[in-house]
Tab-separated table of C-alpha atoms in Angstrom:
chain	number	residue	atom	x	y	z
A	1	UNK	CA	-12.088	-15.894	-1.340
A	2	UNK	CA	-9.605	-14.938	1.403
A	3	UNK	CA	-6.419	-13.011	0.561
A	4	UNK	CA	-3.640	-11.230	2.445
A	5	UNK	CA	-2.456	-8.023	0.706
A	6	UNK	CA	1.102	-7.339	1.848
A	7	UNK	CA	2.999	-4.060	1.971
A	8	UNK	CA	6.294	-2.594	0.710
A	9	UNK	CA	9.145	-0.386	1.819
A	10	UNK	CA	11.154	2.113	-0.217
A	11	UNK	CA	14.898	1.647	-0.207
A	12	UNK	CA	16.289	4.991	-1.296
A	13	UNK	CA	14.140	7.707	-2.837
A	14	UNK	CA	15.456	10.447	-5.116
A	15	UNK	CA	13.217	13.279	-6.333
A	16	UNK	CA	14.780	13.814	-9.744
A	17	UNK	CA	12.638	16.536	-11.370
A	18	UNK	CA	9.322	18.374	-11.311
A	19	UNK	CA	7.084	17.511	-14.228
A	20	UNK	CA	4.995	19.844	-16.379
A	21	UNK	CA	1.836	18.275	-14.887
A	22	UNK	CA	2.883	19.343	-11.367
A	23	UNK	CA	3.906	15.869	-10.213
A	24	UNK	CA	7.493	14.774	-9.580
A	25	UNK	CA	9.651	12.097	-11.156
A	26	UNK	CA	11.400	9.830	-8.673
A	27	UNK	CA	13.828	6.949	-8.430
A	28	UNK	CA	13.378	4.337	-5.703
A	29	UNK	CA	13.507	0.647	-4.894
A	30	UNK	CA	10.211	-1.013	-3.960
A	31	UNK	CA	10.736	-4.064	-1.757
A	32	UNK	CA	7.820	-6.243	-0.530
A	33	UNK	CA	7.383	-7.004	3.171
A	34	UNK	CA	5.037	-9.460	4.836
A	35	UNK	CA	2.894	-7.083	6.933
A	36	UNK	CA	-0.581	-7.509	5.466
A	37	UNK	CA	-4.276	-6.748	5.695
A	38	UNK	CA	-6.954	-9.442	5.430
A	39	UNK	CA	-9.392	-9.140	2.538
A	40	UNK	CA	-12.314	-11.473	1.854
A	41	UNK	CA	-15.250	-11.546	-0.542
A	42	UNK	CA	-18.153	-13.897	-1.227
A	43	UNK	CA	-20.929	-13.779	-3.778
A	44	UNK	CA	-24.316	-12.445	-2.771
A	45	UNK	CA	-27.716	-12.163	-4.426
A	46	UNK	CA	-28.113	-8.645	-3.063
A	47	UNK	CA	-26.172	-5.451	-3.807
A	48	UNK	CA	-22.411	-5.269	-3.368
A	49	UNK	CA	-21.518	-4.264	0.188
A	50	UNK	CA	-18.156	-3.279	1.702
A	51	UNK	CA	-17.535	-3.710	5.444
A	52	UNK	CA	-14.461	-2.962	7.498
A	53	UNK	CA	-12.968	-3.970	10.854
A	54	UNK	CA	-9.634	-3.208	12.486
A	55	UNK	CA	-8.356	0.232	11.535
A	56	UNK	CA	-11.275	2.261	10.195
A	57	UNK	CA	-11.105	3.008	6.468
A	58	UNK	CA	-12.856	6.371	6.453
A	59	UNK	CA	-13.393	6.870	2.722
A	60	UNK	CA	-16.460	7.256	0.574
A	61	UNK	CA	-17.662	4.553	-1.788
A	62	UNK	CA	-16.136	6.525	-4.660
A	63	UNK	CA	-12.703	6.806	-2.989
A	64	UNK	CA	-12.524	3.267	-1.593
A	65	UNK	CA	-9.740	1.564	-3.568
A	66	UNK	CA	-11.063	-1.972	-3.056
A	67	UNK	CA	-14.472	-1.009	-4.407
A	68	UNK	CA	-12.845	0.950	-7.225
A	69	UNK	CA	-10.909	-2.178	-8.234
A	70	UNK	CA	-14.118	-4.228	-8.284
A	71	UNK	CA	-16.030	-1.587	-10.267
A	72	UNK	CA	-13.155	-1.173	-12.724
A	73	UNK	CA	-13.263	-4.840	-13.710
A	74	UNK	CA	-17.056	-4.865	-13.625
A	75	UNK	CA	-17.047	-2.363	-16.490
A	76	UNK	CA	-15.480	-5.014	-18.739
A	77	UNK	CA	-16.647	-8.294	-17.209
A	78	UNK	CA	-19.866	-9.722	-15.838
A	79	UNK	CA	-19.075	-9.886	-12.134
A	80	UNK	CA	-21.684	-10.867	-9.518
A	81	UNK	CA	-22.541	-8.680	-6.508
A	82	UNK	CA	-20.169	-9.314	-3.615
A	83	UNK	CA	-19.991	-9.007	0.131
A	84	UNK	CA	-16.498	-7.567	0.606
A	85	UNK	CA	-14.824	-7.380	4.011
A	86	UNK	CA	-11.484	-5.743	4.803
A	87	UNK	CA	-9.811	-6.269	8.157
A	88	UNK	CA	-7.350	-3.369	8.143
A	89	UNK	CA	-4.070	-3.982	9.975
A	90	UNK	CA	-1.646	-1.799	8.010
A	91	UNK	CA	-1.646	1.756	9.423
A	92	UNK	CA	-2.989	4.504	7.177
A	93	UNK	CA	-0.557	7.110	5.858
A	94	UNK	CA	2.391	4.866	6.637
A	95	UNK	CA	4.339	5.020	3.373
A	96	UNK	CA	3.875	1.260	3.011
A	97	UNK	CA	1.371	1.181	0.133
A	98	UNK	CA	-1.322	-0.584	2.158
A	99	UNK	CA	-4.305	0.831	0.264
A	100	UNK	CA	-2.631	0.273	-3.103
A	101	UNK	CA	-1.922	-3.328	-2.153
A	102	UNK	CA	-5.550	-3.932	-1.145
A	103	UNK	CA	-6.691	-2.682	-4.549
A	104	UNK	CA	-4.180	-4.708	-6.562
A	105	UNK	CA	-4.808	-7.896	-4.623
A	106	UNK	CA	-8.521	-7.383	-5.232
A	107	UNK	CA	-7.838	-7.234	-8.993
A	108	UNK	CA	-5.782	-10.435	-8.852
A	109	UNK	CA	-8.315	-12.261	-6.693
A	110	UNK	CA	-11.231	-11.343	-8.956
A	111	UNK	CA	-9.210	-12.487	-11.953
A	112	UNK	CA	-8.516	-15.861	-10.338
A	113	UNK	CA	-11.912	-16.407	-8.727
A	114	UNK	CA	-13.984	-15.642	-11.799
A	115	UNK	CA	-11.493	-16.958	-14.371
A	116	UNK	CA	-11.206	-13.690	-16.267
A	117	UNK	CA	-7.952	-14.915	-17.860
A	118	UNK	CA	-6.243	-11.529	-17.574
A	119	UNK	CA	-2.481	-11.583	-18.117
A	120	UNK	CA	-0.032	-9.920	-15.740
A	121	UNK	CA	0.389	-7.079	-18.215
A	122	UNK	CA	-3.368	-6.562	-18.462
A	123	UNK	CA	-3.698	-6.535	-14.672
A	124	UNK	CA	-0.933	-3.916	-14.480
A	125	UNK	CA	-2.843	-1.763	-16.973
A	126	UNK	CA	-5.926	-1.917	-14.759
A	127	UNK	CA	-3.835	-1.236	-11.638
A	128	UNK	CA	-2.356	1.907	-13.218
A	129	UNK	CA	-5.838	3.375	-13.328
A	130	UNK	CA	-6.146	3.004	-9.550
A	131	UNK	CA	-2.910	4.633	-8.389
A	132	UNK	CA	0.828	4.913	-9.043
A	133	UNK	CA	1.830	2.346	-6.368
A	134	UNK	CA	-0.801	-0.201	-7.413
A	135	UNK	CA	1.012	-1.807	-10.386
A	136	UNK	CA	3.916	-2.854	-8.141
A	137	UNK	CA	1.710	-5.233	-6.158
A	138	UNK	CA	0.623	-7.190	-9.246
A	139	UNK	CA	3.985	-8.969	-9.535
A	140	UNK	CA	5.029	-8.088	-5.987
A	141	UNK	CA	8.777	-8.502	-6.576
A	142	UNK	CA	11.671	-6.103	-5.847
A	143	UNK	CA	11.881	-3.444	-8.549
A	144	UNK	CA	13.656	-0.221	-9.413
A	145	UNK	CA	10.858	2.323	-9.917
A	146	UNK	CA	11.112	5.586	-11.824
A	147	UNK	CA	8.777	8.094	-13.472
A	148	UNK	CA	6.110	8.868	-10.880
A	149	UNK	CA	6.871	5.467	-9.371
A	150	UNK	CA	5.061	3.598	-12.148
A	151	UNK	CA	7.897	2.483	-14.451
A	152	UNK	CA	9.507	-0.723	-13.185
A	153	UNK	CA	12.713	-2.614	-13.824
A	154	UNK	CA	13.163	-5.957	-12.062
A	155	UNK	CA	16.191	-6.190	-9.769
A	156	UNK	CA	17.878	-8.922	-7.754
A	157	UNK	CA	17.645	-8.103	-4.051
A	158	UNK	CA	17.434	-10.784	-1.365
A	159	UNK	CA	16.862	-9.696	2.245
A	160	UNK	CA	15.414	-13.017	3.373
A	161	UNK	CA	18.181	-13.607	5.933
A	162	UNK	CA	17.533	-10.301	7.735
A	163	UNK	CA	15.044	-8.991	10.272
A	164	UNK	CA	13.081	-5.940	9.096
A	165	UNK	CA	11.500	-3.832	11.846
A	166	UNK	CA	8.776	-1.318	10.913
A	167	UNK	CA	8.013	1.550	13.321
A	168	UNK	CA	5.021	3.796	12.602
A	169	UNK	CA	4.371	6.744	14.948
A	170	UNK	CA	0.916	8.279	15.225
A	171	UNK	CA	1.805	11.114	12.851
A	172	UNK	CA	0.169	12.149	9.592
A	173	UNK	CA	2.515	13.801	7.103
A	174	UNK	CA	0.844	16.061	4.572
A	175	UNK	CA	2.057	16.263	0.974
A	176	UNK	CA	2.842	19.944	1.576
A	177	UNK	CA	5.112	19.112	4.517
A	178	UNK	CA	6.814	16.277	2.645
A	179	UNK	CA	7.726	18.492	-0.322
A	180	UNK	CA	8.400	21.672	1.679
A	181	UNK	CA	12.194	21.464	1.386
A	182	UNK	CA	12.610	19.316	-1.718
A	183	UNK	CA	15.064	20.395	-4.409
A	184	UNK	CA	14.859	17.947	-7.336
A	185	UNK	CA	18.234	16.638	-8.461
A	186	UNK	CA	19.802	13.876	-10.503
A	187	UNK	CA	21.835	11.481	-8.331
A	188	UNK	CA	25.535	11.134	-9.119
A	189	UNK	CA	25.279	7.341	-9.186
A	190	UNK	CA	22.166	5.374	-10.125
A	191	UNK	CA	20.328	3.629	-7.312
A	192	UNK	CA	20.537	0.390	-9.289
A	193	UNK	CA	24.323	0.454	-8.742
A	194	UNK	CA	24.250	1.609	-5.126
A	195	UNK	CA	21.866	-1.180	-4.093
A	196	UNK	CA	24.510	-3.736	-5.116
A	197	UNK	CA	26.860	-2.493	-2.400
A	198	UNK	CA	26.960	-4.349	0.973
A	199	UNK	CA	24.115	-3.305	3.269
A	200	UNK	CA	26.542	-1.931	5.859
A	201	UNK	CA	27.518	0.727	3.298
A	202	UNK	CA	23.952	1.814	2.461
A	203	UNK	CA	23.752	4.306	5.351
A	204	UNK	CA	26.202	6.672	3.654
A	205	UNK	CA	25.194	6.216	0.021
A	206	UNK	CA	21.432	5.467	-0.185
A	207	UNK	CA	19.219	8.368	0.901
A	208	UNK	CA	15.540	9.309	1.020
A	209	UNK	CA	15.152	12.934	-0.108
A	210	UNK	CA	11.987	13.341	1.984
A	211	UNK	CA	13.950	12.945	5.215
A	212	UNK	CA	15.442	16.445	4.913
A	213	UNK	CA	12.109	18.248	5.216
A	214	UNK	CA	10.213	15.685	7.291
A	215	UNK	CA	12.868	15.340	10.008
A	216	UNK	CA	12.921	19.140	10.467
A	217	UNK	CA	9.160	19.289	10.979
A	218	UNK	CA	8.870	16.021	12.931
A	219	UNK	CA	12.084	15.468	14.941
A	220	UNK	CA	10.433	12.520	16.706
A	221	UNK	CA	10.572	10.596	13.411
A	222	UNK	CA	14.314	11.258	13.136
A	223	UNK	CA	14.646	10.042	16.723
A	224	UNK	CA	13.077	6.721	15.682
A	225	UNK	CA	15.663	6.333	12.918
A	226	UNK	CA	18.503	7.171	15.323
A	227	UNK	CA	17.144	4.675	17.858
A	228	UNK	CA	17.021	1.919	15.241
A	229	UNK	CA	20.729	2.437	14.616
A	230	UNK	CA	21.357	2.531	18.372
A	231	UNK	CA	19.814	-0.942	18.793
A	232	UNK	CA	21.843	-2.456	15.982
A	233	UNK	CA	20.272	-1.699	12.614
A	234	UNK	CA	22.602	-2.193	9.672
A	235	UNK	CA	20.462	0.254	7.711
A	236	UNK	CA	17.486	2.449	8.633
A	237	UNK	CA	15.373	4.842	6.586
A	238	UNK	CA	12.032	6.576	6.229
A	239	UNK	CA	9.795	4.625	3.844
A	240	UNK	CA	8.387	6.777	1.047
A	241	UNK	CA	7.119	10.062	2.457
A	242	UNK	CA	6.499	8.361	5.812
A	243	UNK	CA	5.612	8.180	8.527
A	244	UNK	CA	7.028	4.631	8.882
A	245	UNK	CA	10.725	4.181	9.557
A	246	UNK	CA	12.247	0.739	9.070
A	247	UNK	CA	15.461	-0.885	10.210
A	248	UNK	CA	17.254	-3.862	8.697
A	249	UNK	CA	18.979	-6.088	11.272
A	250	UNK	CA	21.244	-9.122	11.131
A	251	UNK	CA	20.060	-10.248	14.580
A	252	UNK	CA	16.617	-9.932	16.175
A	253	UNK	CA	16.391	-6.438	17.720
A	254	UNK	CA	15.587	-5.903	21.394
A	255	UNK	CA	12.936	-3.184	21.361
A	256	UNK	CA	11.746	-3.548	24.993
A	257	UNK	CA	9.728	-0.373	25.710
A	258	UNK	CA	11.522	1.847	23.203
A	259	UNK	CA	8.578	2.144	20.825
A	260	UNK	CA	5.650	1.403	23.126
A	261	UNK	CA	3.572	4.318	21.749
A	262	UNK	CA	4.075	3.300	18.113
A	263	UNK	CA	2.839	0.622	15.745
A	264	UNK	CA	5.491	-2.119	15.433
A	265	UNK	CA	5.938	-4.980	13.008
A	266	UNK	CA	8.903	-7.349	12.790
A	267	UNK	CA	9.484	-9.431	9.672
A	268	UNK	CA	11.687	-12.375	10.616
A	269	UNK	CA	14.110	-14.225	8.327
A	270	UNK	CA	12.650	-16.987	6.171
């Protein structure tokens, strides 16, 4: 079976409070974009094997999310050994949920291929065991996310008439750096109301709290955001805790050589 796990961007991200377990509660909008990896598996009579091309996935068998998804379902269902191949296109550490998407799409593909008859709710329950971003990719629709990013409310948000440009510099942002200047707070107006405003108003009202600390440590990431506005973005923002910055455009942007050292992806209107 051949599948194409897509990615997501965060529109707005508020760190609302620190939890007793050390994690943080957030509010954000998850919005799917078409940038995807390529994942394939076929049955084999030998042991299950995972192979990888494209960007190297340097994780152990126990940390590999695709294998973890397979093994999770194998605990409850009689699944055959598989040859699994991932061609990795989505940059690692991009704030786009690439690894989470691979895992969730693996769950859905196994369910369909082997007729496990799992409902959407049951698949979400499995996905929650793999990571906080994973449940989003089961339904793969725009949602308002809260809690640790695992409690979803469906929203109406259509960006199909816009260009979305993703720019990922070769920078790894540690969790320590991302949270270094964070002061949890409750937003004055809920993100679910702000997102209903025209996109040309988002710049002043919809923020990503991680930008404060990350832009101080990595000014080159802020420069990418500024450049996106310079070339005509209606709205631009860091996705998640980075390092990808995206811009939403009414017309196709002229990037020329502006981002020649960075990973670029342009989602065109439908």
